[in-house]
Amino acid sequence: MTDIIKLLPDHVANQIAAGEVVQRPASVVKELLENAIDAGATIIKLIVKDGGKALIQVVDDGSGMSETDARLSFERHATSKISSAQDLFNLRTKGFRGEALASIAAIAHVDMQTRTHTNEVGVHIKIEGSKIVSQEVVATPKGTSISVKNLFFNIPARRNFLKSNQVELRHITDEFHRVALVHPNIEFHFYNNGSEIFNLPKGKPRQRISHIFGSRMEDRLVPVNEETEVVKISGFICKPEFAKKSRGEQFFFANDRFIKSPYLHHAVSAAFEGLIKPDTYPGYFIYLEVDPSSIDINIHPTKTEVKFDDENTLYAILRSTVKHSLGQFNVAPILDFDHDPNLDTPYAYKEKGAVLPKVTVDATFNPFQEATERRSGGSFQKVSAKGWEDLYEGLDEDLDTDNFSSLAIESDSDVQGTMYTDDEVGEHLATTFQLRRKYVVSTVKSGMLVIHQNRAHERILFEKFLGEITVKEGVSQQLLFPLELSFNTQELGILQEIKDSLTNIGFAFESLEEETVKVTGVPLVVPESGIGTVLDRLIADYMEGFDTGSISQAEVLAQALSKNLAVRTGEILDQESQLALVNNLFACKEPTLSPFQKLTYTIISEGDIDKKFS
């Protein structure tokens, strides 16, 4: 039998490694930014075109590379960070495996110019699919500039799996945030398609957070600080009243590296227990500093999943630290058992002064005066009782006691004040009724119809909004006074992206300026008091939903709106609303399933009911 095992060529091995290291353009951004930081850069520029598919360029003023180092940097497992296996347990740099540049060069066109501080000229290298096309001496500023063009040009299947430019840009922005937040001492610039998105000067962590997420974040932050033998904790948490429906503003950093840790996230959430609603998430920017030997950052190719030696202790310390900060800055309610609330001054009287009581005396009062007399001028007059019979005028006519057709009856389900005649109530009660404030039950020829009120209303609203976005016939309710709402740069970018679709369904915007949005009109189904909440939830659902499949923007938007505006489980529906729900559901094109592919109704046949009594 001949030998069948053979070594793979380097370019094939690099493409396989690229499948682990480079998942999308954001992965390239992460690797290049981390290399620039390891090079000691003080100014880093990120330039992106077409969501990173056409171009990703990172320019830094770091130490640069010599001609030999520049050539070796594209070889597999070539790195300056470690020299032995023991070094893996004392890592303080970003990249250390030496696979990033080799993997990127295997699936893209790479152009690198670099020069050290001591050399007068630098080196220019061009690589296409792991093949070096050219290498020459060039005059270039000190530092390194790496351009990655036509990502996945030689792997069409991987390129086809990339999302739209807007989605890929969103992932790139997330990676940029993760790197910029942990390095406030470095100046960052971010350009997309020729326009500057972020200009982040050097500063303190709190200033860096405000520059990224908007100036309104400044008043929402509560500092967190604790130092123990196990871990040093610093950073900020957001006040409970600013908890959101999305997980956007949640960042953990361990030894200046962004990490994902559901276990530590649970510790923070436990500290906020009772202060925020169950379906909301607290915001936090927490920096952990631990002994490098007590953390393993090499368990995943992306290096975002880590393993701590003593997670239980870290959990307890983090939870206690967050709770201490909430109490220390009077964010959490405090119980004072020595306080007597009866001694508190009512809120309405706090600013009022004392008023002396006044006594008035009726000098004309006569206790011997008869009840039927009154004082008029200077004499007494009798009060006439004539005409008292007129009060009962008309009551001697015969009453038609058999005619109760117009008598209004209010049933237990008429909680919204809807009134029906006796015939209407009988008819409606025989047609539909609400079960457990969750289902609407009705009768059909084959048996009993049970409708899930929340899912059914989602389907109705979904098809309504989808039609309005497509046909552009949404009805808008104009606000008497424009409503001003604040959003960060990323949220504002999403609103600008979906502005046309929102306008088609009835939203009207006066302006979408920096951090501020003026709303002048809303759809009829959106309550004026809930405009801000609806837009917040819409942005959160859109950010999470637009990347889950290949559905269109209009469908994602219609899904998000129907989810947030549909009737909830637990709401009481009157008879008219129940009937409207049934009729509108079966007028839909797809009444069986909700927009999220869940069953909206079921029919229990008469035979199934009979079997229960057999």
PDB file of N, CA, C and O in Angstrom, residues 396-429:
ATOM      1  N   ASP A 396     -96.112  60.581  37.214  1.00  0.00           N
ATOM      2  CA  ASP A 396     -97.371  59.849  37.323  1.00  0.00           C
ATOM      3  C   ASP A 396     -97.747  59.168  36.019  1.00  0.00           C
ATOM      4  O   ASP A 396     -98.792  58.527  35.934  1.00  0.00           O
ATOM      5  N   GLU A 397     -96.860  59.333  34.933  1.00  0.00           N
ATOM      6  CA  GLU A 397     -97.165  58.679  33.671  1.00  0.00           C
ATOM      7  C   GLU A 397     -96.806  57.210  33.758  1.00  0.00           C
ATOM      8  O   GLU A 397     -95.936  56.776  34.514  1.00  0.00           O
ATOM      9  N   ASP A 398     -97.472  56.392  32.912  1.00  0.00           N
ATOM     10  CA  ASP A 398     -97.193  54.945  32.891  1.00  0.00           C
ATOM     11  C   ASP A 398     -95.802  54.674  32.326  1.00  0.00           C
ATOM     12  O   ASP A 398     -95.383  55.270  31.339  1.00  0.00           O
ATOM     13  N   LEU A 399     -95.041  53.764  32.937  1.00  0.00           N
ATOM     14  CA  LEU A 399     -93.717  53.383  32.481  1.00  0.00           C
ATOM     15  C   LEU A 399     -93.797  52.109  31.666  1.00  0.00           C
ATOM     16  O   LEU A 399     -94.521  51.177  32.004  1.00  0.00           O
ATOM     17  N   ASP A 400     -93.021  52.042  30.542  1.00  0.00           N
ATOM     18  CA  ASP A 400     -92.965  50.849  29.710  1.00  0.00           C
ATOM     19  C   ASP A 400     -91.868  49.947  30.272  1.00  0.00           C
ATOM     20  O   ASP A 400     -90.715  50.002  29.885  1.00  0.00           O
ATOM     21  N   THR A 401     -92.239  49.099  31.230  1.00  0.00           N
ATOM     22  CA  THR A 401     -91.249  48.276  31.920  1.00  0.00           C
ATOM     23  C   THR A 401     -90.771  47.095  31.102  1.00  0.00           C
ATOM     24  O   THR A 401     -89.824  46.420  31.466  1.00  0.00           O
ATOM     25  N   ASP A 402     -91.421  46.844  29.933  1.00  0.00           N
ATOM     26  CA  ASP A 402     -91.008  45.692  29.122  1.00  0.00           C
ATOM     27  C   ASP A 402     -89.968  46.044  28.072  1.00  0.00           C
ATOM     28  O   ASP A 402     -89.430  45.167  27.399  1.00  0.00           O
ATOM     29  N   ASN A 403     -89.676  47.336  27.866  1.00  0.00           N
ATOM     30  CA  ASN A 403     -88.771  47.753  26.806  1.00  0.00           C
ATOM     31  C   ASN A 403     -87.391  48.058  27.389  1.00  0.00           C
ATOM     32  O   ASN A 403     -87.145  49.127  27.889  1.00  0.00           O
ATOM     33  N   PHE A 404     -86.487  47.033  27.354  1.00  0.00           N
ATOM     34  CA  PHE A 404     -85.121  47.218  27.847  1.00  0.00           C
ATOM     35  C   PHE A 404     -84.107  47.048  26.716  1.00  0.00           C
ATOM     36  O   PHE A 404     -82.965  46.699  26.952  1.00  0.00           O
ATOM     37  N   SER A 405     -84.551  47.298  25.482  1.00  0.00           N
ATOM     38  CA  SER A 405     -83.653  47.068  24.341  1.00  0.00           C
ATOM     39  C   SER A 405     -82.465  48.016  24.327  1.00  0.00           C
ATOM     40  O   SER A 405     -81.426  47.715  23.771  1.00  0.00           O
ATOM     41  N   SER A 406     -82.609  49.205  24.927  1.00  0.00           N
ATOM     42  CA  SER A 406     -81.505  50.170  24.905  1.00  0.00           C
ATOM     43  C   SER A 406     -80.728  50.210  26.215  1.00  0.00           C
ATOM     44  O   SER A 406     -79.931  51.097  26.433  1.00  0.00           O
ATOM     45  N   LEU A 407     -80.958  49.225  27.106  1.00  0.00           N
ATOM     46  CA  LEU A 407     -80.268  49.213  28.389  1.00  0.00           C
ATOM     47  C   LEU A 407     -78.803  48.833  28.203  1.00  0.00           C
ATOM     48  O   LEU A 407     -78.490  47.851  27.541  1.00  0.00           O
ATOM     49  N   ALA A 408     -77.889  49.638  28.737  1.00  0.00           N
ATOM     50  CA  ALA A 408     -76.455  49.378  28.584  1.00  0.00           C
ATOM     51  C   ALA A 408     -75.997  48.390  29.632  1.00  0.00           C
ATOM     52  O   ALA A 408     -76.325  48.518  30.812  1.00  0.00           O
ATOM     53  N   ILE A 409     -75.262  47.371  29.189  1.00  0.00           N
ATOM     54  CA  ILE A 409     -74.757  46.348  30.088  1.00  0.00           C
ATOM     55  C   ILE A 409     -73.251  46.343  30.000  1.00  0.00           C
ATOM     56  O   ILE A 409     -72.685  46.356  28.912  1.00  0.00           O
ATOM     57  N   GLU A 410     -72.566  46.332  31.124  1.00  0.00           N
ATOM     58  CA  GLU A 410     -71.100  46.288  31.146  1.00  0.00           C
ATOM     59  C   GLU A 410     -70.676  44.951  31.716  1.00  0.00           C
ATOM     60  O   GLU A 410     -70.941  44.640  32.866  1.00  0.00           O
ATOM     61  N   SER A 411     -70.039  44.145  30.861  1.00  0.00           N
ATOM     62  CA  SER A 411     -69.557  42.846  31.307  1.00  0.00           C
ATOM     63  C   SER A 411     -68.188  42.994  31.947  1.00  0.00           C
ATOM     64  O   SER A 411     -67.571  44.042  31.892  1.00  0.00           O
ATOM     65  N   ASP A 412     -67.673  41.880  32.543  1.00  0.00           N
ATOM     66  CA  ASP A 412     -66.365  41.928  33.197  1.00  0.00           C
ATOM     67  C   ASP A 412     -65.250  42.207  32.215  1.00  0.00           C
ATOM     68  O   ASP A 412     -64.214  42.749  32.571  1.00  0.00           O
ATOM     69  N   SER A 413     -65.459  41.795  30.958  1.00  0.00           N
ATOM     70  CA  SER A 413     -64.398  41.982  29.959  1.00  0.00           C
ATOM     71  C   SER A 413     -64.388  43.365  29.368  1.00  0.00           C
ATOM     72  O   SER A 413     -63.459  43.728  28.657  1.00  0.00           O
ATOM     73  N   ASP A 414     -65.408  44.186  29.653  1.00  0.00           N
ATOM     74  CA  ASP A 414     -65.473  45.544  29.082  1.00  0.00           C
ATOM     75  C   ASP A 414     -64.666  46.502  29.948  1.00  0.00           C
ATOM     76  O   ASP A 414     -65.200  47.431  30.517  1.00  0.00           O
ATOM     77  N   VAL A 415     -63.375  46.226  30.055  1.00  0.00           N
ATOM     78  CA  VAL A 415     -62.553  47.017  30.963  1.00  0.00           C
ATOM     79  C   VAL A 415     -62.223  48.379  30.414  1.00  0.00           C
ATOM     80  O   VAL A 415     -61.800  49.247  31.132  1.00  0.00           O
ATOM     81  N   GLN A 416     -62.395  48.563  29.106  1.00  0.00           N
ATOM     82  CA  GLN A 416     -62.041  49.842  28.512  1.00  0.00           C
ATOM     83  C   GLN A 416     -63.261  50.739  28.340  1.00  0.00           C
ATOM     84  O   GLN A 416     -63.226  51.709  27.602  1.00  0.00           O
ATOM     85  N   GLY A 417     -64.360  50.387  28.968  1.00  0.00           N
ATOM     86  CA  GLY A 417     -65.514  51.261  28.970  1.00  0.00           C
ATOM     87  C   GLY A 417     -66.411  51.102  27.761  1.00  0.00           C
ATOM     88  O   GLY A 417     -67.289  51.910  27.536  1.00  0.00           O
ATOM     89  N   THR A 418     -66.217  50.053  26.932  1.00  0.00           N
ATOM     90  CA  THR A 418     -67.069  49.855  25.769  1.00  0.00           C
ATOM     91  C   THR A 418     -68.425  49.315  26.227  1.00  0.00           C
ATOM     92  O   THR A 418     -68.494  48.350  26.976  1.00  0.00           O
ATOM     93  N   MET A 419     -69.534  49.916  25.756  1.00  0.00           N
ATOM     94  CA  MET A 419     -70.879  49.538  26.172  1.00  0.00           C
ATOM     95  C   MET A 419     -71.623  48.927  24.991  1.00  0.00           C
ATOM     96  O   MET A 419     -71.451  49.340  23.844  1.00  0.00           O
ATOM     97  N   TYR A 420     -72.415  47.903  25.273  1.00  0.00           N
ATOM     98  CA  TYR A 420     -73.192  47.226  24.244  1.00  0.00           C
ATOM     99  C   TYR A 420     -74.645  47.096  24.712  1.00  0.00           C
ATOM    100  O   TYR A 420     -74.954  47.127  25.908  1.00  0.00           O
ATOM    101  N   THR A 421     -75.543  46.911  23.772  1.00  0.00           N
ATOM    102  CA  THR A 421     -76.918  46.559  24.126  1.00  0.00           C
ATOM    103  C   THR A 421     -76.957  45.096  24.505  1.00  0.00           C
ATOM    104  O   THR A 421     -76.001  44.347  24.290  1.00  0.00           O
ATOM    105  N   ASP A 422     -78.104  44.636  25.053  1.00  0.00           N
ATOM    106  CA  ASP A 422     -78.177  43.257  25.519  1.00  0.00           C
ATOM    107  C   ASP A 422     -78.040  42.272  24.365  1.00  0.00           C
ATOM    108  O   ASP A 422     -77.402  41.230  24.483  1.00  0.00           O
ATOM    109  N   ASP A 423     -78.565  42.601  23.195  1.00  0.00           N
ATOM    110  CA  ASP A 423     -78.455  41.706  22.050  1.00  0.00           C
ATOM    111  C   ASP A 423     -77.011  41.604  21.580  1.00  0.00           C
ATOM    112  O   ASP A 423     -76.515  40.526  21.242  1.00  0.00           O
ATOM    113  N   GLU A 424     -76.286  42.745  21.543  1.00  0.00           N
ATOM    114  CA  GLU A 424     -74.900  42.759  21.075  1.00  0.00           C
ATOM    115  C   GLU A 424     -74.006  41.979  22.025  1.00  0.00           C
ATOM    116  O   GLU A 424     -73.151  41.208  21.593  1.00  0.00           O
ATOM    117  N   VAL A 425     -74.231  42.158  23.342  1.00  0.00           N
ATOM    118  CA  VAL A 425     -73.420  41.450  24.310  1.00  0.00           C
ATOM    119  C   VAL A 425     -73.620  39.951  24.165  1.00  0.00           C
ATOM    120  O   VAL A 425     -72.666  39.174  24.135  1.00  0.00           O
ATOM    121  N   GLY A 426     -74.812  39.533  24.022  1.00  0.00           N
ATOM    122  CA  GLY A 426     -75.089  38.112  23.852  1.00  0.00           C
ATOM    123  C   GLY A 426     -74.442  37.556  22.608  1.00  0.00           C
ATOM    124  O   GLY A 426     -73.861  36.475  22.603  1.00  0.00           O
ATOM    125  N   GLU A 427     -74.490  38.333  21.511  1.00  0.00           N
ATOM    126  CA  GLU A 427     -73.901  37.870  20.259  1.00  0.00           C
ATOM    127  C   GLU A 427     -72.388  37.776  20.354  1.00  0.00           C
ATOM    128  O   GLU A 427     -71.784  36.795  19.952  1.00  0.00           O
ATOM    129  N   HIS A 428     -71.737  38.806  20.925  1.00  0.00           N
ATOM    130  CA  HIS A 428     -70.288  38.824  21.017  1.00  0.00           C
ATOM    131  C   HIS A 428     -69.773  37.764  21.982  1.00  0.00           C
ATOM    132  O   HIS A 428     -68.787  37.099  21.704  1.00  0.00           O
ATOM    133  N   LEU A 429     -70.469  37.613  23.115  1.00  0.00           N
ATOM    134  CA  LEU A 429     -70.023  36.624  24.079  1.00  0.00           C
ATOM    135  C   LEU A 429     -70.126  35.219  23.517  1.00  0.00           C
ATOM    136  O   LEU A 429     -69.354  34.338  23.872  1.00  0.00           O
TER     137      LEU A 429
END
